[in-house]
XYZ file of C-alpha atoms in Angstrom:
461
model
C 27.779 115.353 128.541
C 30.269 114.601 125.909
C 33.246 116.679 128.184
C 31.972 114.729 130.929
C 32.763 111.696 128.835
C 36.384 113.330 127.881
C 37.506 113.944 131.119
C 36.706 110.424 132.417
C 38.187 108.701 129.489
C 41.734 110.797 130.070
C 41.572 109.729 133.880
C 41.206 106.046 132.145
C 44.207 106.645 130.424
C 46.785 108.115 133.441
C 45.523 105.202 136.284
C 46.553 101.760 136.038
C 43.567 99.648 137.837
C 40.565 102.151 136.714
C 37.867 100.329 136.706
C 35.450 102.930 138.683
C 36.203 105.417 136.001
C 35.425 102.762 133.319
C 31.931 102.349 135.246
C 31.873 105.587 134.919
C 32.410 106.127 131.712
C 30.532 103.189 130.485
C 27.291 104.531 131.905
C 27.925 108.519 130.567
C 28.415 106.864 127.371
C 24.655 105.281 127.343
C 23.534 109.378 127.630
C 25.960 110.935 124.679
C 24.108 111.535 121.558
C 26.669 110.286 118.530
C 26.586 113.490 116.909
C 28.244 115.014 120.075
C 30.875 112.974 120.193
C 31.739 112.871 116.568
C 31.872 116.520 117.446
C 34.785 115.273 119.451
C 36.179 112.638 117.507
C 39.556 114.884 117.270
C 40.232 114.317 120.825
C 39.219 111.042 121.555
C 42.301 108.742 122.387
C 41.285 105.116 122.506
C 44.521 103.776 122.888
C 45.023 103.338 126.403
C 41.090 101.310 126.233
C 43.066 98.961 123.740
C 46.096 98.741 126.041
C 43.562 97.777 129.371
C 42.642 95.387 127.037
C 45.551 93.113 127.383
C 45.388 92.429 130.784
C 43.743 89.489 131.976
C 40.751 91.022 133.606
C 37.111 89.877 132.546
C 34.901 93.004 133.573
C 37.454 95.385 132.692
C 37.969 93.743 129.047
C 33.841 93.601 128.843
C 33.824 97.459 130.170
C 36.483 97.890 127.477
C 34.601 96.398 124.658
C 31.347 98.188 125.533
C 32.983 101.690 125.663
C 35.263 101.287 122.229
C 32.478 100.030 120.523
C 30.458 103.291 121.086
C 33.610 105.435 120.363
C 34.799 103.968 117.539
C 31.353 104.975 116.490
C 32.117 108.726 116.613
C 35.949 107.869 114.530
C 36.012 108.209 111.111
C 37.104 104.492 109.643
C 40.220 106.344 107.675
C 41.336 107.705 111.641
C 40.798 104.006 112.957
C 43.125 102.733 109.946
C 45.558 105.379 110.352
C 46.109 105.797 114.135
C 44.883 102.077 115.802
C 46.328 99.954 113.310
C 48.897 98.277 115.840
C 45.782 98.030 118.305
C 43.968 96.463 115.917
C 46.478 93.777 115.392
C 46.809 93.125 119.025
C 43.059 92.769 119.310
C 42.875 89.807 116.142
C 45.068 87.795 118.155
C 43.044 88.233 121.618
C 42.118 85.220 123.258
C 38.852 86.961 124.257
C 35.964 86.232 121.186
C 34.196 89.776 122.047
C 37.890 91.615 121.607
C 38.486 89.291 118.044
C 34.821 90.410 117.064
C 35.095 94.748 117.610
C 38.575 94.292 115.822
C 36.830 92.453 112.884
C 33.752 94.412 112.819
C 36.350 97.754 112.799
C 38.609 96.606 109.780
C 35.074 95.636 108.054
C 33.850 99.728 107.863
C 37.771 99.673 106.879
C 37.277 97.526 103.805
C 33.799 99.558 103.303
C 35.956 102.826 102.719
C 38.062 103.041 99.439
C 40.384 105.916 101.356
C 40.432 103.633 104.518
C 41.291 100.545 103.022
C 44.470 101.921 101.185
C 45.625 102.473 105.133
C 45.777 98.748 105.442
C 47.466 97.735 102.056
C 50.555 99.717 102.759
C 50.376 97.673 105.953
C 51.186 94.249 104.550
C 51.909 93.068 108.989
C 48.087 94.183 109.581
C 46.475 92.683 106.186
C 48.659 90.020 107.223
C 47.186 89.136 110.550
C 43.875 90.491 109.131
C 43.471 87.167 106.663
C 45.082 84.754 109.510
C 42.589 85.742 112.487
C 39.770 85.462 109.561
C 40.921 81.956 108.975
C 40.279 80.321 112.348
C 37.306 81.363 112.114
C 34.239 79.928 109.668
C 32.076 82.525 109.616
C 30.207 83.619 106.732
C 30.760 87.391 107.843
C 34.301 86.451 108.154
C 34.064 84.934 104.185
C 32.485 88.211 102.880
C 35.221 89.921 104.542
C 38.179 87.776 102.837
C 36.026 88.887 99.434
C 35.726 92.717 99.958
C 39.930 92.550 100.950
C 40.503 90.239 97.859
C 38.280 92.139 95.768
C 40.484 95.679 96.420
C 43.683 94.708 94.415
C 45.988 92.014 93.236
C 47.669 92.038 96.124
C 45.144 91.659 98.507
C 43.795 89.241 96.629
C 47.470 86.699 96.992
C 47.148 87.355 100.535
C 43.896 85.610 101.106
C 44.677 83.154 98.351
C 48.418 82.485 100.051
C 46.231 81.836 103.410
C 43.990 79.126 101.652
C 41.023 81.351 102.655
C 39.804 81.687 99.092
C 40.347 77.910 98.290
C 38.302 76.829 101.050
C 35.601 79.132 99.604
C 35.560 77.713 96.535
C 35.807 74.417 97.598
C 32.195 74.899 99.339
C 31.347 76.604 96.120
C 30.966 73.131 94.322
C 30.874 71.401 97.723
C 27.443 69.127 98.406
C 25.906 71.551 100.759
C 23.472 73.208 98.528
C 22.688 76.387 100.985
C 26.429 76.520 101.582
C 26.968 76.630 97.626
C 23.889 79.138 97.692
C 25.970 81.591 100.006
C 29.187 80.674 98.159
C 27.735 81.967 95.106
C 26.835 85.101 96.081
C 30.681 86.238 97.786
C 31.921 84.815 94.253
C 29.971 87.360 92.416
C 31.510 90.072 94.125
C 34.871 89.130 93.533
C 34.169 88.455 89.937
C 33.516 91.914 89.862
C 36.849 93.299 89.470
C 39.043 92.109 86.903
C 41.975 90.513 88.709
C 38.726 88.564 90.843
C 37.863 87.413 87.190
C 41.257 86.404 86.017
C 41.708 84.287 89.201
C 38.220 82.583 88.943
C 38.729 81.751 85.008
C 42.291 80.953 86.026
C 41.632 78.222 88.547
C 38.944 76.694 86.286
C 36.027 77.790 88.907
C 33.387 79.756 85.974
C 34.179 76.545 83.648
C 33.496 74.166 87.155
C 30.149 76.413 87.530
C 28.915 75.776 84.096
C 29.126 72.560 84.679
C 26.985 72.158 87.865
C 24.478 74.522 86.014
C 24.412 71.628 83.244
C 23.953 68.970 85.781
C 21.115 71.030 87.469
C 18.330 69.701 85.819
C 19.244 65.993 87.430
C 19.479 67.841 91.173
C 16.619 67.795 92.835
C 17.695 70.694 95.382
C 19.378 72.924 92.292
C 16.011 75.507 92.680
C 18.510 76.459 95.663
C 21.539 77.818 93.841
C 20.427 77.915 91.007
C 19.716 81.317 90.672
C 22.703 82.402 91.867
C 24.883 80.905 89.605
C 22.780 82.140 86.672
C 23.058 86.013 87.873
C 26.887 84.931 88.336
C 27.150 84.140 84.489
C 25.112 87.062 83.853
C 27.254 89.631 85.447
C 30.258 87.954 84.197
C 28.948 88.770 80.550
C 28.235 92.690 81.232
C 31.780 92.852 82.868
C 33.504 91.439 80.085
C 32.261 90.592 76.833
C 28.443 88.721 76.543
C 29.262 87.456 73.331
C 32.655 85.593 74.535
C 30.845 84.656 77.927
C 27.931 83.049 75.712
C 29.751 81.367 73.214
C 31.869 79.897 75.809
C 29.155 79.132 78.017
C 25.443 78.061 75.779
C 24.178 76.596 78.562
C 23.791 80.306 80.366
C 21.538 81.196 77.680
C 20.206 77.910 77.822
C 19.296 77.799 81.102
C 18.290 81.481 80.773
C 15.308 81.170 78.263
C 14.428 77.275 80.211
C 14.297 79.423 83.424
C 11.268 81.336 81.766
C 9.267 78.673 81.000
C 8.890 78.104 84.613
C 5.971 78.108 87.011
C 8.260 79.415 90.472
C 8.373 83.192 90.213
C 11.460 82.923 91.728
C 13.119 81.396 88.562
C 10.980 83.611 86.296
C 12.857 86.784 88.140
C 15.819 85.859 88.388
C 15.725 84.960 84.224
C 14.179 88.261 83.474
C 16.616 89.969 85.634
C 19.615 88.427 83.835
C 17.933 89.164 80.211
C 17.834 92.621 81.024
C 22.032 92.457 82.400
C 22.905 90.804 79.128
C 20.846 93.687 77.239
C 21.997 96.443 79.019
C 24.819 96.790 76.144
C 24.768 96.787 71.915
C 26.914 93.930 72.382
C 24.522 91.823 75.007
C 21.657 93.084 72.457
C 23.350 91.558 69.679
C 23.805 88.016 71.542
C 20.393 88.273 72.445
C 18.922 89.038 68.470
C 20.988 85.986 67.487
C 18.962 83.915 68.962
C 15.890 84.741 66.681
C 12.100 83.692 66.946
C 13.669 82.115 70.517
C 14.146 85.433 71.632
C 10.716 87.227 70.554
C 8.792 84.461 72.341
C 10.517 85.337 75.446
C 10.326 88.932 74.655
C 6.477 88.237 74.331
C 6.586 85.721 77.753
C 7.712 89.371 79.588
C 5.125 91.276 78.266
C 2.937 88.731 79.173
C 3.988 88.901 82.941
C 4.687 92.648 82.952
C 0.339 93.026 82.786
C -0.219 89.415 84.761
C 2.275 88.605 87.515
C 2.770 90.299 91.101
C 3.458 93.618 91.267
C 6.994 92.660 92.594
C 7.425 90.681 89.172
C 5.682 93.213 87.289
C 8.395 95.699 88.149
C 11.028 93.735 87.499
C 10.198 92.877 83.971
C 9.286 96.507 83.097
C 13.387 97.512 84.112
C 14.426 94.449 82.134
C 12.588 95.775 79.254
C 13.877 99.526 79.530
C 17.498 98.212 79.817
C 17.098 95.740 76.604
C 15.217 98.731 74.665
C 17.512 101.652 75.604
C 20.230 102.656 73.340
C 22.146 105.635 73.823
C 22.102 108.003 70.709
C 25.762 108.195 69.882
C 25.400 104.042 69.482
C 22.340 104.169 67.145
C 22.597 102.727 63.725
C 19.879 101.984 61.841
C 20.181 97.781 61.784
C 19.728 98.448 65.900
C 16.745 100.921 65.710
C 14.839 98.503 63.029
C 16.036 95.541 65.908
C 14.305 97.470 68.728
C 11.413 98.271 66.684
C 10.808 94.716 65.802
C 10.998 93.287 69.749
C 8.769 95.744 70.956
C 6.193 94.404 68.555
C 6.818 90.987 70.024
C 6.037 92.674 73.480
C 2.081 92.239 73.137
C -0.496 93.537 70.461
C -0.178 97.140 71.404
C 2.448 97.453 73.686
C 2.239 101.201 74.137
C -0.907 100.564 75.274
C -0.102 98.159 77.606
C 2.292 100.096 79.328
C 0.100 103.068 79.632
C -2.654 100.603 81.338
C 0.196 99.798 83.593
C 1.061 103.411 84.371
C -2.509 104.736 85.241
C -2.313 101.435 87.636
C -2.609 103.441 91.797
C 0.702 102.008 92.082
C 3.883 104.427 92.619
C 6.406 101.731 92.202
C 4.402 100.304 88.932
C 3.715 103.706 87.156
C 7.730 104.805 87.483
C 8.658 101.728 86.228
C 5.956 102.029 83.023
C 7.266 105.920 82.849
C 10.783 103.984 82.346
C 9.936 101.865 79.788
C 8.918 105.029 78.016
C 11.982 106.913 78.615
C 14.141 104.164 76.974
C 12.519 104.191 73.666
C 11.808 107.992 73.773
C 14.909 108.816 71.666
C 14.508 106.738 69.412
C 12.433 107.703 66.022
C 9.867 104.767 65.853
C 9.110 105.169 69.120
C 8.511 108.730 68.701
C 6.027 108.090 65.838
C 3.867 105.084 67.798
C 3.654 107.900 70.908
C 2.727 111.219 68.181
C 0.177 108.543 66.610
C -1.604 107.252 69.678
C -4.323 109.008 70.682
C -3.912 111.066 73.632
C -0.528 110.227 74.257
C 1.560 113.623 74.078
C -1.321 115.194 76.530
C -0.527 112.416 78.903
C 2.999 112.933 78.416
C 2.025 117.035 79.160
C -0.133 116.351 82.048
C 1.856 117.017 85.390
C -1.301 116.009 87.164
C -1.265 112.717 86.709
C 1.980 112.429 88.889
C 1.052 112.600 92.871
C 4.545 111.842 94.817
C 7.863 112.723 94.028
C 9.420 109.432 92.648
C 6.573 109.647 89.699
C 7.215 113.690 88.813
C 11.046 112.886 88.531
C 10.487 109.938 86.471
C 7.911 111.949 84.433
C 10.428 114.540 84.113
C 13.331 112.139 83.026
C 10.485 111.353 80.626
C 9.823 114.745 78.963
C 13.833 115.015 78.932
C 14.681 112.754 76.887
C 12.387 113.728 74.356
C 12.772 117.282 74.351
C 16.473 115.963 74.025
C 16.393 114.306 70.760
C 17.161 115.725 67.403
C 14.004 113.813 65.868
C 11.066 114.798 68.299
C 10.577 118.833 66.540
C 10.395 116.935 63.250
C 7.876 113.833 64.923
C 5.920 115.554 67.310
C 5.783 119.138 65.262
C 6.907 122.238 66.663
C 4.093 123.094 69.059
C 4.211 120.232 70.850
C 8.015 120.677 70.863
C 8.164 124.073 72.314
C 5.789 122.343 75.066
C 8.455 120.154 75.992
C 11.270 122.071 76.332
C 8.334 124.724 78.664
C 7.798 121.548 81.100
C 11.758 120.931 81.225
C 13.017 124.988 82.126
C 10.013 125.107 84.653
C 11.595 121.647 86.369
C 9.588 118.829 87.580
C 7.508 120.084 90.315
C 6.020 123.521 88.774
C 2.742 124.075 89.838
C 0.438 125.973 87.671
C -0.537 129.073 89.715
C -4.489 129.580 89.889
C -5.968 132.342 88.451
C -8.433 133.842 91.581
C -11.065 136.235 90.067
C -12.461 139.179 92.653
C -16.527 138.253 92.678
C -18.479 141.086 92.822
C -19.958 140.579 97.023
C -17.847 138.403 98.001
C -16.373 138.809 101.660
């Protein structure tokens, strides 16, 4: 099937008028499996379909459309960079929308590919028309695509900023239109994550003109709308570059942070635990956190709280908050951070090891990984060690591989046993039996099934 398709597409490419062969074509294309003609990307030439393109026929140009968009398919988006970049061009500036649309939806799995996207910075004509053919048009696909090509370098970036394309997004950014400022918030994010994106945002006064609508929130009846965007914007700002600058800069992030948990929507509850755990991912972000004090152990005991009561959705979500804020890797351990970690997981609940083991032995795969997490972050550190040696039947549930059903939960179990078989304290904690037991589980890997002894019975068949 897929030479069929070859030899129809090169008799496409030596007529002039071909539209029976594009019939053709078009139809044997519906019948190719994709894997056959990536087979054949190598000798696919799509050029002459671009060139038909350009003349001013309507089922020809629709034929056209239908065809490239299943063989650009089968073409790797570093070949379509490389080798159609002039037919790409062409097709931004077609007056025909479907033409304008394949082009844009081809230089978009351009953008998506770090080798492919080089292809079209050394081509400042292409980038060029790229960011003008994007500007005539107001879609929000188009938007996200002037954010990926701003978000790849410096350069790229002046482009779309010379072409007022990034302006006009932030000018909907703090716009009226709260769903447009909703959307707004989220391509902002993704440019703020590369640090030229940042520069230019803190440059033109846009994180300092976001602070301010988050302080003039609580008067805005429709803020529950963007809201929560613009407090995981401030929260992955911090990670990226310093949480104690972004904080001191910014109180009313933090504010709005431990306000949001007070809440009764879910929504806001999430989104606030979600950001906790960003800002605690580092020792820095945990440090910004513990200056806050008693503030900070309410909330701490606010998650534990929800972690046993909400939905299972929320659940999950504040049990990977809580293994990001507790985890600390063991070359950054000092002793003022261990006796810091200690004293939060107290504020978690009355017997928060407890707790989380309730949670695990829940039927739920999603709920017992993320409980088997919480464990995992704490497990190399020596407190932690102790409350797990001293609580009763915890090491045997730690050795007990059938508790664990699918996959997801003997990997997490696994990552589990790791990191305590990993750490210099646990021989010394846990004693050297229970030691050797955990580095048995981790050579025999996280699937081992014990085999089961079958004794011959005397009469049996």
């Amino acid at each position: 099937m897929a030479a069929q398709a070859l030899a129809l597409l090169r008799e496409v490419s030596r007529l002039e008028a071909p539209l029976e062969e594009l019939r053709a074509l078009h139809s044997v294309l519906q019948t190719v499996p994709l894997s056959e003609l990536r087979e054949q990307a190598a000798e696919l030439r799509l050029g002459p379909l671009f060139s038909l393109l350009n003349e001013n026929h309507r089922e020809q140009t629709t034929l056209c459309v239908s065809i490239l968009e299943r063989l650009l398919q089968a073409v790797e988006p570093v070949h379509v960079a490389r080798n159609l970049g002039a037919d790409l061009q062409r097709g931004l500036t077609h007056p025909n929308d479907s033409v304008k649309i394949l082009t844009l939806s081809q230089v978009g799995r351009i953008v998506e590919n770090s080798e492919a996207v080089t292809e079209i910075l050394n081509n400042a004509e292409l980038l060029k028309q790229i960011v003008y053919c994007i500007g005539g048009d107001n879609l929000s696909v188009a938007k996200a695509l002037i954010v990926e090509i701003s978000s790849v370098s410096p350069e790229s970036l002046t482009y779309c900023t010379t072409s007022g394309l990034v302006t006009q997004l932030l000018r909907e950014l703090t716009g009226e239109d709260v769903l447009v400022r909703a959307t707004c918030i989220e391509m902002v994010t993704s440019l703020a994550y590369t640090h030229h994106g940042r520069q230019y945002l803190a440059q033109e006064g846009v994180i300092d003109q976001i602070s301010n609508i988050i302080v003039g929130a609580d008067s805005d009846p429709f803020s529950s709308f963007y809201l929560p965007g613009f407090v995981k914007f401030f929260g992955n700002l911090a990670i990226m570059d310093s949480p104690q600058q972004i904080c001191e800069r910014y109180p009313i992030f933090v504010e709005k942070v431990f306000e949001m948990t007070e809440s009764q929507d879910p929504t806001m509850i999430g989104v606030a635990v979600d950001t906790i755990g960003i800002l605690g991912s580092n020792v820095e972000g945990k440090q910004v956190l513990q200056k806050t004090g008693t503030r900070f152990e309410c909330l701490l005991m606010k998650i534990g709280y929800q972690a046993k009561n909400a939905s299972t959705e929320l659940k999950i979500r504040c049990l990977d908050a809580i293994s990001s804020i507790f985890y600390i890797p063991p070359e950054q351990q000092t002793d003022d951070l261990l006796r810091m970690t200690e004293s939060w997981f107290s504020s978690l609940s009355r017997d928060p090891l407890e707790l989380f083991r309730g949670i695990s032995n829940q039927p739920f795969p999603e709920l017992h990984c993320a409980a088997l997490k919480v464990f995992t972050a704490i497990a190399n550190q020596p407190w932690a060690q102790k409350l797990m040696f001293n609580s009763p039947g915890f090491v045997e549930y730690v050795m007990d591989r059938s508790v664990e059903h699918d996959k997801a939960s003997k990997d997490a179990k696994y990552e589990l046993v790791k990191a305590l078989a990993n750490s210099k304290t646990i021989a010394e904690i846990f004693g050297n039996p229970n030691y050797l037991r955990l580095r048995t589980y981790l050579s025999e890997g996280p699937y081992y099934v014990k085999p089961i002894s079958t004794t011959a019975v005397e009469g049996a068949e």
